Each structure stands twice: as C-alpha cells, then as structure tokens.
CSV table of C-alpha atoms in Angstrom, one decimal:
chain,number,residue,atom,x,y,z
A,7,UNK,CA,-1.0,-17.6,10.9
A,8,UNK,CA,1.3,-15.2,12.7
A,9,UNK,CA,2.0,-11.8,11.2
A,10,UNK,CA,4.9,-9.6,12.2
A,11,UNK,CA,5.5,-5.9,11.6
A,12,UNK,CA,9.3,-5.5,11.3
A,13,UNK,CA,11.5,-2.6,12.2
A,14,UNK,CA,12.8,-0.5,9.3
A,15,UNK,CA,16.6,-0.8,9.2
A,16,UNK,CA,17.6,1.1,6.1
A,17,UNK,CA,19.5,4.4,6.2
A,18,UNK,CA,18.5,7.1,6.0
A,19,UNK,CA,15.8,6.1,8.4
A,20,UNK,CA,12.2,5.5,7.1
A,21,UNK,CA,9.5,6.2,9.6
A,22,UNK,CA,6.7,4.6,7.6
A,23,UNK,CA,5.0,1.3,8.5
A,24,UNK,CA,2.7,-1.1,6.7
A,25,UNK,CA,0.1,-1.1,9.4
A,26,UNK,CA,-0.9,1.6,12.0
A,27,UNK,CA,-1.9,0.4,15.5
A,28,UNK,CA,-5.6,0.9,14.6
A,29,UNK,CA,-5.4,-1.1,11.4
A,30,UNK,CA,-3.8,-4.0,13.2
A,31,UNK,CA,-6.6,-4.0,15.7
A,32,UNK,CA,-9.0,-4.1,12.7
A,33,UNK,CA,-7.0,-7.0,11.2
A,34,UNK,CA,-7.3,-8.9,14.5
A,35,UNK,CA,-11.0,-8.2,14.8
A,36,UNK,CA,-11.8,-9.3,11.3
A,37,UNK,CA,-9.5,-12.4,11.4
A,38,UNK,CA,-9.3,-13.6,15.1
A,39,UNK,CA,-7.5,-16.7,13.9
A,40,UNK,CA,-4.4,-14.5,13.1
A,41,UNK,CA,-1.9,-13.4,15.8
A,42,UNK,CA,0.2,-10.3,15.4
A,43,UNK,CA,3.6,-9.2,16.7
A,44,UNK,CA,5.2,-5.8,16.3
A,45,UNK,CA,9.0,-5.4,16.4
A,46,UNK,CA,10.1,-2.7,18.7
A,47,UNK,CA,11.3,0.4,16.8
A,48,UNK,CA,12.6,3.8,18.0
A,49,UNK,CA,12.1,5.5,14.6
A,50,UNK,CA,8.6,4.4,13.5
A,51,UNK,CA,6.1,7.3,13.2
A,52,UNK,CA,3.8,5.3,15.6
A,53,UNK,CA,5.6,4.5,18.9
A,54,UNK,CA,5.8,1.1,20.6
A,55,UNK,CA,3.5,2.5,23.3
A,56,UNK,CA,0.8,3.3,20.7
A,57,UNK,CA,0.7,-0.3,19.7
A,58,UNK,CA,0.9,-1.6,23.3
A,59,UNK,CA,-1.9,0.7,24.4
A,60,UNK,CA,-4.2,-1.1,21.9
A,61,UNK,CA,-3.3,-4.5,23.3
A,62,UNK,CA,-0.7,-5.4,20.6
A,63,UNK,CA,2.4,-7.4,21.4
A,64,UNK,CA,5.7,-5.5,21.0
A,65,UNK,CA,8.8,-7.5,21.0
A,66,UNK,CA,12.4,-7.8,19.8
A,67,UNK,CA,12.1,-11.4,18.7
A,68,UNK,CA,10.3,-12.1,15.5
A,69,UNK,CA,11.5,-15.6,14.9
A,70,UNK,CA,8.2,-17.3,15.4
A,71,UNK,CA,6.3,-15.2,12.8
A,72,UNK,CA,5.2,-16.8,9.5
A,73,UNK,CA,4.8,-13.6,7.5
A,74,UNK,CA,6.8,-10.4,8.0
A,75,UNK,CA,5.8,-7.0,6.7
A,76,UNK,CA,8.2,-4.1,6.1
A,77,UNK,CA,8.5,-1.1,3.8
A,78,UNK,CA,12.0,-0.7,2.5
A,79,UNK,CA,14.8,-3.2,1.7
A,80,UNK,CA,16.0,-5.3,4.6
A,81,UNK,CA,19.8,-5.7,5.3
A,82,UNK,CA,20.9,-9.2,4.4
A,83,UNK,CA,22.1,-10.0,7.9
A,84,UNK,CA,18.6,-9.2,9.3
A,85,UNK,CA,16.7,-11.6,7.1
A,86,UNK,CA,15.3,-14.6,8.9
A,87,UNK,CA,15.5,-17.8,6.9
A,88,UNK,CA,12.4,-19.8,5.8
A,89,UNK,CA,9.9,-16.9,6.2
A,90,UNK,CA,7.5,-15.0,3.9
A,91,UNK,CA,8.5,-11.4,3.5
A,92,UNK,CA,6.7,-8.4,2.1
A,93,UNK,CA,8.7,-5.2,1.3
A,94,UNK,CA,9.8,-3.0,-1.5
A,95,UNK,CA,12.9,-5.0,-2.7
A,96,UNK,CA,13.8,-2.8,-5.7
A,97,UNK,CA,15.1,-5.9,-7.5
A,98,UNK,CA,12.5,-6.5,-10.3
A,99,UNK,CA,14.1,-4.0,-12.6
A,100,UNK,CA,17.6,-5.5,-12.3
A,101,UNK,CA,18.7,-2.8,-9.7
A,102,UNK,CA,22.4,-3.6,-9.4
A,103,UNK,CA,22.7,-2.4,-5.8
A,104,UNK,CA,20.2,-5.0,-4.6
A,105,UNK,CA,21.5,-8.1,-6.4
A,106,UNK,CA,23.1,-9.4,-3.2
A,107,UNK,CA,19.8,-9.0,-1.4
A,108,UNK,CA,17.9,-11.1,-3.9
A,109,UNK,CA,20.7,-13.7,-3.8
A,110,UNK,CA,20.5,-13.9,0.0
A,111,UNK,CA,16.7,-14.3,-0.2
A,112,UNK,CA,17.1,-17.3,-2.4
A,113,UNK,CA,19.9,-18.7,-0.3
A,114,UNK,CA,17.8,-18.3,2.9
A,115,UNK,CA,14.8,-20.0,1.3
A,116,UNK,CA,12.6,-16.9,1.8
A,117,UNK,CA,9.4,-16.4,-0.1
A,118,UNK,CA,9.6,-12.8,-1.3
A,119,UNK,CA,6.5,-10.7,-2.2
A,120,UNK,CA,7.3,-7.2,-3.4
A,121,UNK,CA,4.7,-4.5,-2.7
A,122,UNK,CA,5.3,-3.4,-6.3
A,123,UNK,CA,4.3,-6.8,-7.7
A,124,UNK,CA,0.9,-6.9,-5.9
A,125,UNK,CA,-1.4,-6.5,-8.9
A,126,UNK,CA,-4.8,-7.6,-10.1
A,127,UNK,CA,-5.6,-9.9,-12.9
A,128,UNK,CA,-5.0,-7.1,-15.4
A,129,UNK,CA,-1.6,-6.3,-13.9
A,130,UNK,CA,-2.8,-3.1,-12.3
A,131,UNK,CA,-0.9,-2.2,-9.1
A,132,UNK,CA,-3.1,-2.5,-6.1
A,133,UNK,CA,-1.0,-0.8,-3.3
A,134,UNK,CA,1.7,1.8,-3.1
A,135,UNK,CA,2.7,5.2,-1.8
A,136,UNK,CA,2.2,7.0,-5.1
A,137,UNK,CA,-0.6,9.3,-3.9
A,138,UNK,CA,1.6,10.6,-1.1
A,139,UNK,CA,4.6,11.1,-3.5
A,140,UNK,CA,2.3,13.3,-5.6
A,141,UNK,CA,1.0,15.3,-2.6
A,142,UNK,CA,4.5,16.0,-1.2
A,143,UNK,CA,6.0,16.5,-4.7
A,144,UNK,CA,3.5,19.2,-5.6
A,145,UNK,CA,4.1,20.9,-2.3
A,146,UNK,CA,7.8,20.8,-2.9
A,147,UNK,CA,7.3,22.2,-6.3
A,148,UNK,CA,5.7,25.3,-4.9
A,149,UNK,CA,8.3,25.5,-2.1
A,150,UNK,CA,11.0,25.5,-4.8
A,151,UNK,CA,9.2,28.2,-6.7
A,152,UNK,CA,9.0,30.4,-3.6
A,153,UNK,CA,12.7,29.9,-2.9
A,154,UNK,CA,13.8,30.5,-6.5
A,155,UNK,CA,12.0,33.8,-6.8
A,156,UNK,CA,12.4,34.8,-3.1
A,157,UNK,CA,8.6,35.1,-2.8
A,158,UNK,CA,8.0,32.9,0.2
A,159,UNK,CA,9.8,30.3,2.3
A,160,UNK,CA,7.6,27.3,3.1
A,161,UNK,CA,8.6,24.8,5.8
A,162,UNK,CA,9.7,21.3,4.8
A,163,UNK,CA,6.8,18.9,4.5
A,164,UNK,CA,8.3,16.6,7.0
A,165,UNK,CA,7.8,19.2,9.7
A,166,UNK,CA,4.1,19.5,9.1
A,167,UNK,CA,1.3,17.2,10.3
A,168,UNK,CA,-0.2,16.0,7.0
A,169,UNK,CA,-1.8,16.9,3.7
A,170,UNK,CA,-4.3,19.4,5.3
A,171,UNK,CA,-1.5,21.4,6.9
A,172,UNK,CA,0.5,21.4,3.6
A,173,UNK,CA,-2.6,22.9,1.8
A,174,UNK,CA,-3.2,25.4,4.6
A,175,UNK,CA,0.4,26.7,4.3
A,176,UNK,CA,0.2,26.9,0.6
A,177,UNK,CA,-3.1,28.8,0.6
A,178,UNK,CA,-1.4,31.6,2.7
A,179,UNK,CA,1.0,32.4,-0.1
A,180,UNK,CA,0.4,34.8,-3.0
A,181,UNK,CA,1.3,33.3,-6.4
A,182,UNK,CA,1.7,35.3,-9.6
A,183,UNK,CA,-0.2,34.3,-12.7
A,184,UNK,CA,2.0,31.3,-13.4
A,185,UNK,CA,1.0,28.3,-15.5
A,186,UNK,CA,1.6,24.8,-14.2
A,187,UNK,CA,1.6,21.7,-16.4
A,188,UNK,CA,1.0,18.3,-14.6
A,189,UNK,CA,1.6,15.0,-16.3
A,190,UNK,CA,0.0,11.7,-15.2
A,191,UNK,CA,-3.4,10.5,-14.2
A,192,UNK,CA,-2.3,7.6,-12.0
A,193,UNK,CA,-1.9,7.7,-8.2
A,194,UNK,CA,1.1,10.1,-8.4
A,195,UNK,CA,-0.5,12.5,-10.8
A,196,UNK,CA,-3.8,12.5,-8.9
A,197,UNK,CA,-2.0,13.1,-5.6
A,198,UNK,CA,-0.4,16.2,-7.0
A,199,UNK,CA,-3.8,17.3,-8.3
A,200,UNK,CA,-5.2,17.1,-4.7
A,201,UNK,CA,-2.7,19.8,-3.8
A,202,UNK,CA,-3.5,22.0,-6.8
A,203,UNK,CA,-7.3,21.7,-6.2
A,204,UNK,CA,-6.9,22.1,-2.4
A,205,UNK,CA,-5.1,25.4,-3.2
A,206,UNK,CA,-8.1,26.4,-5.4
A,207,UNK,CA,-5.8,26.8,-8.4
A,208,UNK,CA,-8.0,27.0,-11.5
A,209,UNK,CA,-7.8,24.0,-13.8
A,210,UNK,CA,-8.0,24.8,-17.5
A,211,UNK,CA,-8.2,22.8,-20.7
A,212,UNK,CA,-5.1,22.1,-22.8
A,213,UNK,CA,-6.2,24.4,-25.5
A,214,UNK,CA,-6.8,27.3,-23.1
A,215,UNK,CA,-3.6,26.6,-21.3
A,216,UNK,CA,-1.7,26.8,-24.6
A,217,UNK,CA,-3.4,29.9,-26.1
A,218,UNK,CA,-4.9,32.1,-23.4
A,219,UNK,CA,-3.4,34.6,-20.9
A,220,UNK,CA,-4.7,34.4,-17.4
A,221,UNK,CA,-4.6,36.9,-14.5
A,222,UNK,CA,-4.4,34.1,-11.9
A,223,UNK,CA,-2.4,30.9,-11.5
A,224,UNK,CA,-3.7,28.0,-13.6
A,225,UNK,CA,-2.9,24.4,-14.3
A,226,UNK,CA,-3.6,21.7,-16.8
A,227,UNK,CA,-3.3,18.0,-16.3
A,228,UNK,CA,-2.2,16.2,-19.4
A,229,UNK,CA,-2.3,12.6,-20.6
A,230,UNK,CA,0.1,10.7,-22.9
A,231,UNK,CA,-1.5,11.8,-26.2
A,232,UNK,CA,-1.3,15.5,-25.1
A,233,UNK,CA,2.5,15.3,-24.9
A,234,UNK,CA,3.3,12.6,-27.5
A,235,UNK,CA,2.4,12.4,-31.2
A,236,UNK,CA,2.7,9.7,-33.8
A,237,UNK,CA,5.6,10.1,-36.2
A,238,UNK,CA,3.3,9.5,-39.1
A,239,UNK,CA,0.8,12.2,-37.9
A,240,UNK,CA,-2.1,9.8,-37.3
A,241,UNK,CA,-4.2,10.4,-34.2
A,242,UNK,CA,-5.2,7.1,-32.6
A,243,UNK,CA,-5.7,6.3,-28.9
A,244,UNK,CA,-3.9,5.7,-25.7
A,245,UNK,CA,-3.8,2.0,-26.2
A,246,UNK,CA,-1.9,2.5,-29.5
A,247,UNK,CA,0.7,4.6,-27.7
A,248,UNK,CA,1.1,1.9,-25.0
A,249,UNK,CA,1.5,-0.8,-27.6
A,250,UNK,CA,3.7,1.1,-30.1
A,251,UNK,CA,5.7,3.7,-28.1
A,252,UNK,CA,8.5,3.7,-30.6
A,253,UNK,CA,6.2,5.1,-33.3
A,254,UNK,CA,5.8,8.3,-31.2
A,255,UNK,CA,7.9,11.3,-30.4
A,256,UNK,CA,7.5,14.0,-27.7
A,257,UNK,CA,5.1,16.8,-28.3
A,258,UNK,CA,5.8,18.4,-25.0
A,259,UNK,CA,7.6,21.4,-26.5
A,260,UNK,CA,4.3,23.2,-27.0
A,261,UNK,CA,3.9,23.2,-23.2
A,262,UNK,CA,7.5,24.4,-22.5
A,263,UNK,CA,6.7,27.6,-24.4
A,264,UNK,CA,4.0,28.6,-22.0
A,265,UNK,CA,4.4,26.8,-18.7
A,266,UNK,CA,6.4,28.2,-15.8
A,267,UNK,CA,6.3,25.0,-13.6
A,268,UNK,CA,6.3,21.4,-14.7
A,269,UNK,CA,5.1,18.8,-12.2
A,270,UNK,CA,6.0,15.3,-13.5
A,271,UNK,CA,3.7,12.6,-12.1
A,272,UNK,CA,3.6,10.3,-15.2
A,273,UNK,CA,4.5,6.7,-15.5
A,274,UNK,CA,7.2,6.3,-18.2
A,275,UNK,CA,7.1,2.9,-19.9
A,276,UNK,CA,9.9,1.1,-21.7
A,277,UNK,CA,10.7,2.5,-25.1
A,278,UNK,CA,8.5,5.5,-24.7
A,279,UNK,CA,9.9,8.8,-26.0
A,280,UNK,CA,11.7,11.2,-23.7
A,281,UNK,CA,9.3,13.9,-22.6
A,282,UNK,CA,11.3,17.0,-21.7
A,283,UNK,CA,14.5,17.0,-23.8
A,284,UNK,CA,17.6,19.1,-23.4
A,285,UNK,CA,16.9,20.7,-26.8
A,286,UNK,CA,13.6,21.9,-25.4
A,287,UNK,CA,15.3,23.4,-22.4
A,288,UNK,CA,17.9,25.1,-24.6
A,289,UNK,CA,15.2,26.7,-26.8
A,290,UNK,CA,15.1,30.5,-26.4
A,291,UNK,CA,11.4,30.4,-26.0
A,292,UNK,CA,11.4,27.8,-23.2
A,293,UNK,CA,9.6,29.3,-20.2
A,294,UNK,CA,10.0,26.5,-17.7
A,295,UNK,CA,11.9,27.5,-14.6
A,296,UNK,CA,10.9,25.0,-12.0
A,297,UNK,CA,10.6,21.2,-12.5
A,298,UNK,CA,9.2,19.0,-9.7
A,299,UNK,CA,10.0,15.5,-11.1
A,300,UNK,CA,7.9,13.5,-8.7
A,301,UNK,CA,8.4,10.3,-10.8
A,302,UNK,CA,12.2,10.8,-10.6
A,303,UNK,CA,13.7,8.6,-13.3
A,304,UNK,CA,17.4,9.6,-13.2
A,305,UNK,CA,18.8,10.1,-16.7
A,306,UNK,CA,15.3,9.3,-18.0
A,307,UNK,CA,12.6,11.2,-19.8
A,308,UNK,CA,13.2,14.5,-18.0
A,309,UNK,CA,16.5,15.9,-19.2
A,310,UNK,CA,17.2,18.0,-16.1
A,311,UNK,CA,16.8,15.0,-13.7
A,312,UNK,CA,20.4,14.2,-13.7
A,313,UNK,CA,20.3,12.9,-10.1
A,314,UNK,CA,17.9,12.1,-7.3
A,315,UNK,CA,17.9,14.8,-4.7
A,316,UNK,CA,17.2,14.1,-1.0
A,317,UNK,CA,14.7,15.2,1.6
A,318,UNK,CA,17.6,17.0,3.4
A,319,UNK,CA,18.7,18.8,0.2
A,320,UNK,CA,15.7,18.6,-2.2
A,321,UNK,CA,16.6,21.3,-4.8
A,322,UNK,CA,19.4,21.8,-7.3
A,323,UNK,CA,20.0,23.9,-10.3
A,324,UNK,CA,20.4,22.5,-13.8
A,325,UNK,CA,22.2,24.4,-16.5
A,326,UNK,CA,20.9,23.3,-19.9
A,327,UNK,CA,23.8,24.9,-21.8
A,328,UNK,CA,26.4,22.7,-20.0
A,329,UNK,CA,24.1,19.8,-19.0
A,330,UNK,CA,25.3,19.9,-15.5
A,331,UNK,CA,24.3,20.7,-11.9
A,332,UNK,CA,24.9,24.2,-10.6
A,333,UNK,CA,23.6,26.0,-7.5
A,334,UNK,CA,19.9,26.8,-7.9
A,335,UNK,CA,20.8,30.4,-7.3
A,336,UNK,CA,22.5,30.5,-10.7
A,337,UNK,CA,20.5,33.0,-12.9
A,338,UNK,CA,20.5,30.7,-15.9
A,339,UNK,CA,19.5,27.5,-14.1
A,340,UNK,CA,16.3,25.6,-13.8
A,341,UNK,CA,15.2,24.7,-10.3
A,342,UNK,CA,14.8,20.9,-10.0
A,343,UNK,CA,13.2,18.9,-7.3
A,344,UNK,CA,13.8,15.1,-7.8
A,345,UNK,CA,13.5,13.5,-4.3
A,346,UNK,CA,13.0,9.8,-4.8
A,347,UNK,CA,11.4,8.9,-1.4
A,348,UNK,CA,8.8,11.7,-1.1
A,349,UNK,CA,6.2,9.7,0.9
A,350,UNK,CA,8.8,9.6,3.8
A,351,UNK,CA,8.0,13.2,4.4
A,352,UNK,CA,4.4,12.4,5.4
A,353,UNK,CA,5.0,9.1,7.3
A,354,UNK,CA,1.7,9.1,9.2
A,355,UNK,CA,-0.6,9.9,6.3
A,356,UNK,CA,1.3,7.5,4.0
A,357,UNK,CA,1.2,4.7,6.5
A,358,UNK,CA,-2.5,5.1,7.1
A,359,UNK,CA,-3.3,5.0,3.4
A,360,UNK,CA,-1.0,2.1,2.7
A,361,UNK,CA,-2.5,0.0,5.5
A,362,UNK,CA,-6.0,0.6,4.3
A,363,UNK,CA,-5.0,-0.6,0.8
A,364,UNK,CA,-3.2,-3.6,2.2
A,365,UNK,CA,-6.1,-4.6,4.4
A,366,UNK,CA,-8.5,-4.4,1.4
A,367,UNK,CA,-6.4,-6.1,-1.3
A,368,UNK,CA,-3.9,-8.4,0.3
A,369,UNK,CA,-4.9,-9.6,3.8
A,370,UNK,CA,-8.1,-11.4,2.5
A,371,UNK,CA,-5.9,-13.6,0.3
A,372,UNK,CA,-4.4,-15.3,3.3
A,373,UNK,CA,-7.8,-16.4,4.5
A,374,UNK,CA,-9.7,-17.2,1.2
A,375,UNK,CA,-7.2,-19.6,-0.4
A,376,UNK,CA,-5.9,-16.7,-2.5
A,377,UNK,CA,-8.9,-17.1,-4.7
A,378,UNK,CA,-8.0,-14.1,-6.8
A,379,UNK,CA,-4.4,-15.0,-7.3
A,380,UNK,CA,-3.1,-11.9,-5.5
A,381,UNK,CA,-0.3,-13.7,-3.6
A,382,UNK,CA,0.5,-16.1,-6.4
A,383,UNK,CA,1.1,-13.2,-8.9
A,384,UNK,CA,3.2,-11.2,-6.3
A,385,UNK,CA,5.5,-14.1,-5.3
A,386,UNK,CA,9.0,-13.6,-6.6
A,387,UNK,CA,10.8,-16.5,-4.9
A,388,UNK,CA,9.8,-19.9,-3.6
A,389,UNK,CA,11.8,-23.0,-2.4
A,390,UNK,CA,15.1,-21.2,-3.1
A,391,UNK,CA,14.2,-20.4,-6.7
A,392,UNK,CA,12.6,-17.7,-8.8
A,393,UNK,CA,9.0,-18.3,-9.6
A,394,UNK,CA,8.1,-18.7,-13.3
A,395,UNK,CA,6.7,-15.1,-13.5
A,396,UNK,CA,10.0,-13.7,-12.4
A,397,UNK,CA,12.4,-16.2,-14.1
A,398,UNK,CA,13.6,-13.3,-16.2
A,399,UNK,CA,15.7,-12.2,-13.2
A,400,UNK,CA,17.9,-15.4,-13.3
A,401,UNK,CA,20.7,-13.8,-15.2
A,402,UNK,CA,20.6,-10.8,-12.8
A,403,UNK,CA,20.8,-13.2,-9.9
A,404,UNK,CA,23.7,-15.0,-11.5
A,405,UNK,CA,25.5,-11.7,-12.0
A,406,UNK,CA,25.5,-11.9,-15.8
C-alpha cells in the first residue's frame, strides 16, 4: 500500500496538511508494510525539508501512489485517474460549485472518501477541524469586540504560533463585565470553550446568566433545549428535538436581551428553527453587538450572517433595519465575524490534531480489513458510480 500526501492547490492557499512529518514517521513505524510519498509544496506549514529530514520521500510525481490524502478540493485537471482520494470535496450537500468535481471523479474512476463522511457505526463524525474553528472563532470574536469598541487591537490569529499564544494575548486585555452566550457542545463549541476557559472567564448557569448582574465578564454554554422550545409547551428531551425539529421554535430571544456577544458553535440540522432572527435583532431590548458565527451557515439560522467573511477581511457590519451589510464602524450595526475556513489560521495546530485523529480512526482500517466499516461508510464513489449510501446525489451529478 503506497500512501501519498498531495500538495494543496486551491486558492486562497491552504497551508494545512493531513499528516505532519512526525505523524508519517509514526505511520511508517506502526505499519512497515506501507510506503509513503510527500508531494513537494511551497505553501505547506511543514516544509519539504522537514519531511526529508525525517527520512521521508518528497517528490513531484505521485502517479504510483494507491491512496492520496489532501485537505481541500482538488482542481479537476490535477486528479489522477483510478486512485483512491481523501479530501473535503464539499459535494455531499449538493454544493453547486463542486458538481463538476464530482462528475470528473466519476469519469476518472476515482474512489472518493470525504473526510466529512468518515463516521462510526452511529454516524458520528470521527475526524475534522471543528475544534480549531472553535478556537480561532472565539479569538476572533474578542478581536472584533476590541476593534468595535476601540478597547484593544489584537493581532490576527494567523500571525501567532498556536492556541497558547492566542490565550496569552487575550489574557493581557481588560474586558468590561460583558456577557457571552455560546451555542454548541460539539467539537466547535468545545473548541471555543477552550479559549473562554483559558482566559479564566467565569462560566455561569443559564438561570444566573439570564437574571443576575455580574461585575466581571461571564459566559454560558447552551444546548438545543436552552434556545429552542416546543410549540405546544411540552418539555421533553434533546432526542425529541432532533427527531421533531419542526415542532419547535427558537427561544433564543431571552439571551439576546442580556448577552453582549454571541459565539455560534452549534450544528444546525435540517428543518431546525432559525436561532437568531432578524426580529430579535430589531427588538429595542436586543443587547447583542458582536456575533462570532463560527458555524457560518450563510442565509441560515443566524440572521446577520448574510455572507461568509474572509481571513483577510474577517469583520463586517450588519444593519438589522435594512437587512444589509454596512461598515462595522456604523453606529447602528452589529459586528459580524463569519469566516468559513477558520482552522486555516492555525495550520500547524490544526494539522497536528487532524493527523492524530486520522491515525487513530482511519489508518487501521487499511490494515484490518476495514473490520469496523470505516472506509465502506465513507466511500462516495466506486467503479465510476455513486455507492448506494450516496446514491441520493445522482440527480445532482446529472445536473437536475
């Protein structure tokens, strides 16, 4: 089995990689029957020399590899026929801009495994960059708050060395007694919590957050039943919400009346109610002035996320009265951060964490006959066709 680490070719450049040099050495030591090649790259956070110095082969020819690992989408003309590929294809939700990519994968008889489709038997995702999105997104939320109120000016996360330095910079700042509400208990939400806890911001209960006045900054981390309620008034459990989302409506307004900053790290399922609506933002008692939408669903559950922002230009103003973008200096605007590729700002940390997860959950499947079905569940295409699990994409492939 010959594995290849491919160069990232998407613009803007992405410096992340599936495996660090050290992780590849570990792979080789644990599976000596495998051989590994690394495609030369001038943008990767780890240099060619760092791989070579550990005895790994760096080359420009990947044609003899069986399995190729990348991070982002691969340009159609760079795809090598008849190979197995792992990367984020952004096709499984019918993304129109990547239809040609999936068509080319089928035409070239490529077996596609999407990092997003690597799940366990209960369909729980096993790998991803969500934790690092949460870490950088929370940092950017505070950075935006400092800029909006001219309190402090933090450097961009991409100029710092990693999570520890982000926290060190944040701890130097003096915050007023703001209230921060954080949604989500998955990898994204827990990544944001790492920043809040690292800053020693006090975590308080939902009840205290809603009713008490504090002399220091505080935060509360809320779950789906904290910000959604059944239309019939019954109080059931999370599973009922997941099974019957249309029977719920948002109850987030009670947080908008007291929170200054909203950090959105939730997963928003199909048919779930919108969370932060325009009506809530228009309400005269809405206090929210900064929204860090880490989840970044454009035109989705957060009304002010009307576009994805960029690492180069992460902040914009949203004017609820006109439902439009304005300069974030506009006195009536809400400061919004909605960068959709946040982990790119911490490429070293993100790559190290991703490689550890990949080694734990995916690599063994190549050597144990895929006894847990990891590869089988993740496989989107095979023999020039969609696999049964992803047959729902056929109309999308056909352009219907």
